[in-house]
Amino acid sequence: GGSKCSSLPGGANNCCASQIKIHHNVACANSEPPCVMKKGGGSIGGNVAGSNCQNGIRHSDGKVCCPKSCGECGGYGCGNRPGGADKCCSSHVKQMYNRSCSSNEAPCVMK
């Protein structure tokens, strides 16, 4: 954070609070920094893995679970994240991984 956060070695996406909330919408209780703190250790916007999305990040629609390495499940630029479109874009996960999150790790589909 701070007025010169964008000039730090990690850049704005990893050092400025406003950008971390956009690009790393993962609760710190479930991830290494950069992450978002929330009272009670929950997620911001409900995107962090729930009981049926272990070791993953739930898409905002609640139907898909992406690996934590994606940083976010779906959304703008999902194909450019670690894991690529097949693991980080919700539409691709729905098409390629027709397996239930209740018995599989991410990427998976909430059923």
PDB file of C-alpha atoms in Angstrom:
ATOM      1  CA  GLY A   1       0.000   0.000   0.000  1.00  0.00           C
ATOM      2  CA  GLY A   2       0.899   3.625   0.179  1.00  0.00           C
ATOM      3  CA  SER A   3       1.217   6.449  -2.315  1.00  0.00           C
ATOM      4  CA  LYS A   4       4.159   4.873  -4.172  1.00  0.00           C
ATOM      5  CA  CYS A   5       3.017   1.243  -4.100  1.00  0.00           C
ATOM      6  CA  SER A   6       3.014   0.955  -7.902  1.00  0.00           C
ATOM      7  CA  SER A   7       6.744   1.702  -8.045  1.00  0.00           C
ATOM      8  CA  LEU A   8       7.671  -1.140  -5.643  1.00  0.00           C
ATOM      9  CA  PRO A   9       9.347  -4.289  -7.085  1.00  0.00           C
ATOM     10  CA  GLY A  10       6.079  -6.271  -7.108  1.00  0.00           C
ATOM     11  CA  GLY A  11       4.246  -3.574  -9.063  1.00  0.00           C
ATOM     12  CA  ALA A  12       0.734  -2.255  -8.513  1.00  0.00           C
ATOM     13  CA  ASN A  13      -1.018  -5.635  -8.862  1.00  0.00           C
ATOM     14  CA  ASN A  14       0.979  -7.090  -5.965  1.00  0.00           C
ATOM     15  CA  CYS A  15       1.618  -4.032  -3.768  1.00  0.00           C
ATOM     16  CA  CYS A  16      -1.366  -1.630  -4.021  1.00  0.00           C
ATOM     17  CA  ALA A  17      -4.397  -2.587  -1.926  1.00  0.00           C
ATOM     18  CA  SER A  18      -6.928  -1.498  -4.555  1.00  0.00           C
ATOM     19  CA  GLN A  19      -5.237  -3.627  -7.242  1.00  0.00           C
ATOM     20  CA  ILE A  20      -4.739  -6.636  -4.948  1.00  0.00           C
ATOM     21  CA  LYS A  21      -8.503  -6.679  -4.319  1.00  0.00           C
ATOM     22  CA  ILE A  22      -9.084  -6.827  -8.099  1.00  0.00           C
ATOM     23  CA  HIS A  23      -6.295  -9.191  -9.194  1.00  0.00           C
ATOM     24  CA  HIS A  24      -5.848 -11.394  -6.112  1.00  0.00           C
ATOM     25  CA  ASN A  25      -9.346 -11.782  -4.669  1.00  0.00           C
ATOM     26  CA  VAL A  26      -8.234 -14.604  -2.366  1.00  0.00           C
ATOM     27  CA  ALA A  27      -8.593 -14.627   1.406  1.00  0.00           C
ATOM     28  CA  CYS A  28      -5.271 -14.737   3.266  1.00  0.00           C
ATOM     29  CA  ALA A  29      -6.559 -17.656   5.342  1.00  0.00           C
ATOM     30  CA  ASN A  30      -6.429 -19.755   2.164  1.00  0.00           C
ATOM     31  CA  SER A  31      -3.473 -18.309   0.265  1.00  0.00           C
ATOM     32  CA  GLU A  32      -0.014 -16.815   0.415  1.00  0.00           C
ATOM     33  CA  PRO A  33       0.307 -13.059  -0.223  1.00  0.00           C
ATOM     34  CA  PRO A  34      -0.743 -11.114  -2.124  1.00  0.00           C
ATOM     35  CA  CYS A  35      -4.167 -11.789  -0.644  1.00  0.00           C
ATOM     36  CA  VAL A  36      -7.113  -9.990   0.953  1.00  0.00           C
ATOM     37  CA  MET A  37      -7.717  -9.874   4.710  1.00  0.00           C
ATOM     38  CA  LYS A  38     -11.273 -10.249   5.932  1.00  0.00           C
ATOM     39  CA  LYS A  39     -12.593 -10.440   9.457  1.00  0.00           C
ATOM     40  CA  GLY A  40     -13.147 -14.097  10.309  1.00  0.00           C
ATOM     41  CA  GLY A  41     -10.806 -15.335   7.565  1.00  0.00           C
ATOM     42  CA  GLY A  42     -13.520 -15.551   4.926  1.00  0.00           C
ATOM     43  CA  SER A  43     -13.406 -14.382   1.366  1.00  0.00           C
ATOM     44  CA  ILE A  44     -14.063 -11.083  -0.274  1.00  0.00           C
ATOM     45  CA  GLY A  45     -17.055 -11.533  -2.565  1.00  0.00           C
ATOM     46  CA  GLY A  46     -17.462 -15.230  -1.762  1.00  0.00           C
ATOM     47  CA  ASN A  47     -14.875 -16.489  -4.266  1.00  0.00           C
ATOM     48  CA  VAL A  48     -12.699 -18.560  -1.960  1.00  0.00           C
ATOM     49  CA  ALA A  49     -13.054 -22.314  -1.764  1.00  0.00           C
ATOM     50  CA  GLY A  50     -15.934 -23.630   0.278  1.00  0.00           C
ATOM     51  CA  SER A  51     -16.410 -27.123   1.682  1.00  0.00           C
ATOM     52  CA  ASN A  52     -16.936 -28.587  -1.816  1.00  0.00           C
ATOM     53  CA  CYS A  53     -14.118 -26.633  -3.448  1.00  0.00           C
ATOM     54  CA  GLN A  54     -11.136 -27.758  -1.403  1.00  0.00           C
ATOM     55  CA  ASN A  55      -7.752 -26.428  -2.502  1.00  0.00           C
ATOM     56  CA  GLY A  56      -9.393 -24.102  -5.003  1.00  0.00           C
ATOM     57  CA  ILE A  57     -11.180 -20.826  -5.678  1.00  0.00           C
ATOM     58  CA  ARG A  58     -14.897 -20.810  -6.381  1.00  0.00           C
ATOM     59  CA  HIS A  59     -16.167 -18.749  -9.316  1.00  0.00           C
ATOM     60  CA  SER A  60     -18.606 -15.983  -8.338  1.00  0.00           C
ATOM     61  CA  ASP A  61     -21.498 -17.946  -9.895  1.00  0.00           C
ATOM     62  CA  GLY A  62     -20.752 -20.823  -7.501  1.00  0.00           C
ATOM     63  CA  LYS A  63     -20.723 -23.431 -10.296  1.00  0.00           C
ATOM     64  CA  VAL A  64     -16.991 -23.844 -10.979  1.00  0.00           C
ATOM     65  CA  CYS A  65     -13.871 -24.283  -8.883  1.00  0.00           C
ATOM     66  CA  CYS A  66     -10.439 -23.268 -10.250  1.00  0.00           C
ATOM     67  CA  PRO A  67      -7.026 -24.109  -8.745  1.00  0.00           C
ATOM     68  CA  LYS A  68      -5.615 -21.589  -6.258  1.00  0.00           C
ATOM     69  CA  SER A  69      -2.707 -21.022  -8.634  1.00  0.00           C
ATOM     70  CA  CYS A  70      -5.132 -19.079 -10.880  1.00  0.00           C
ATOM     71  CA  GLY A  71      -5.505 -16.390  -8.204  1.00  0.00           C
ATOM     72  CA  GLU A  72      -9.089 -15.844  -9.368  1.00  0.00           C
ATOM     73  CA  CYS A  73     -11.619 -18.071 -11.093  1.00  0.00           C
ATOM     74  CA  GLY A  74     -12.927 -16.616 -14.358  1.00  0.00           C
ATOM     75  CA  GLY A  75     -13.107 -12.955 -15.222  1.00  0.00           C
ATOM     76  CA  TYR A  76     -11.049 -10.684 -17.425  1.00  0.00           C
ATOM     77  CA  GLY A  77      -7.654 -12.108 -18.363  1.00  0.00           C
ATOM     78  CA  CYS A  78      -8.352 -15.583 -16.982  1.00  0.00           C
ATOM     79  CA  GLY A  79      -6.535 -17.211 -19.896  1.00  0.00           C
ATOM     80  CA  ASN A  80      -3.335 -15.341 -19.027  1.00  0.00           C
ATOM     81  CA  ARG A  81      -3.136 -16.653 -15.455  1.00  0.00           C
ATOM     82  CA  PRO A  82      -0.970 -19.598 -14.322  1.00  0.00           C
ATOM     83  CA  GLY A  83      -2.868 -22.666 -15.544  1.00  0.00           C
ATOM     84  CA  GLY A  84      -4.246 -20.877 -18.592  1.00  0.00           C
ATOM     85  CA  ALA A  85      -7.811 -20.831 -19.859  1.00  0.00           C
ATOM     86  CA  ASP A  86      -8.335 -24.567 -19.320  1.00  0.00           C
ATOM     87  CA  LYS A  87      -7.971 -24.200 -15.555  1.00  0.00           C
ATOM     88  CA  CYS A  88      -8.693 -20.528 -14.845  1.00  0.00           C
ATOM     89  CA  CYS A  89     -11.623 -19.620 -17.154  1.00  0.00           C
ATOM     90  CA  SER A  90     -14.943 -20.867 -15.821  1.00  0.00           C
ATOM     91  CA  SER A  91     -16.398 -21.620 -19.276  1.00  0.00           C
ATOM     92  CA  HIS A  92     -13.387 -23.813 -20.136  1.00  0.00           C
ATOM     93  CA  VAL A  93     -13.517 -25.620 -16.792  1.00  0.00           C
ATOM     94  CA  LYS A  94     -17.222 -26.406 -17.365  1.00  0.00           C
ATOM     95  CA  GLN A  95     -16.438 -27.874 -20.806  1.00  0.00           C
ATOM     96  CA  MET A  96     -13.212 -29.739 -20.026  1.00  0.00           C
ATOM     97  CA  TYR A  97     -13.639 -30.935 -16.432  1.00  0.00           C
ATOM     98  CA  ASN A  98     -17.027 -32.529 -15.979  1.00  0.00           C
ATOM     99  CA  ARG A  99     -16.092 -33.876 -12.567  1.00  0.00           C
ATOM    100  CA  SER A 100     -17.696 -33.090  -9.246  1.00  0.00           C
ATOM    101  CA  CYS A 101     -15.861 -30.974  -6.684  1.00  0.00           C
ATOM    102  CA  SER A 102     -17.331 -33.141  -3.931  1.00  0.00           C
ATOM    103  CA  SER A 103     -14.812 -35.883  -4.767  1.00  0.00           C
ATOM    104  CA  ASN A 104     -12.155 -34.112  -6.901  1.00  0.00           C
ATOM    105  CA  GLU A 105      -9.691 -31.274  -6.477  1.00  0.00           C
ATOM    106  CA  ALA A 106      -9.849 -28.168  -8.646  1.00  0.00           C
ATOM    107  CA  PRO A 107     -10.426 -27.656 -11.477  1.00  0.00           C
ATOM    108  CA  CYS A 108     -13.883 -29.131 -11.041  1.00  0.00           C
ATOM    109  CA  VAL A 109     -17.597 -28.375 -11.346  1.00  0.00           C
ATOM    110  CA  MET A 110     -19.887 -27.771  -8.386  1.00  0.00           C
ATOM    111  CA  LYS A 111     -22.774 -30.251  -8.621  1.00  0.00           C
TER     112      LYS A 111
END
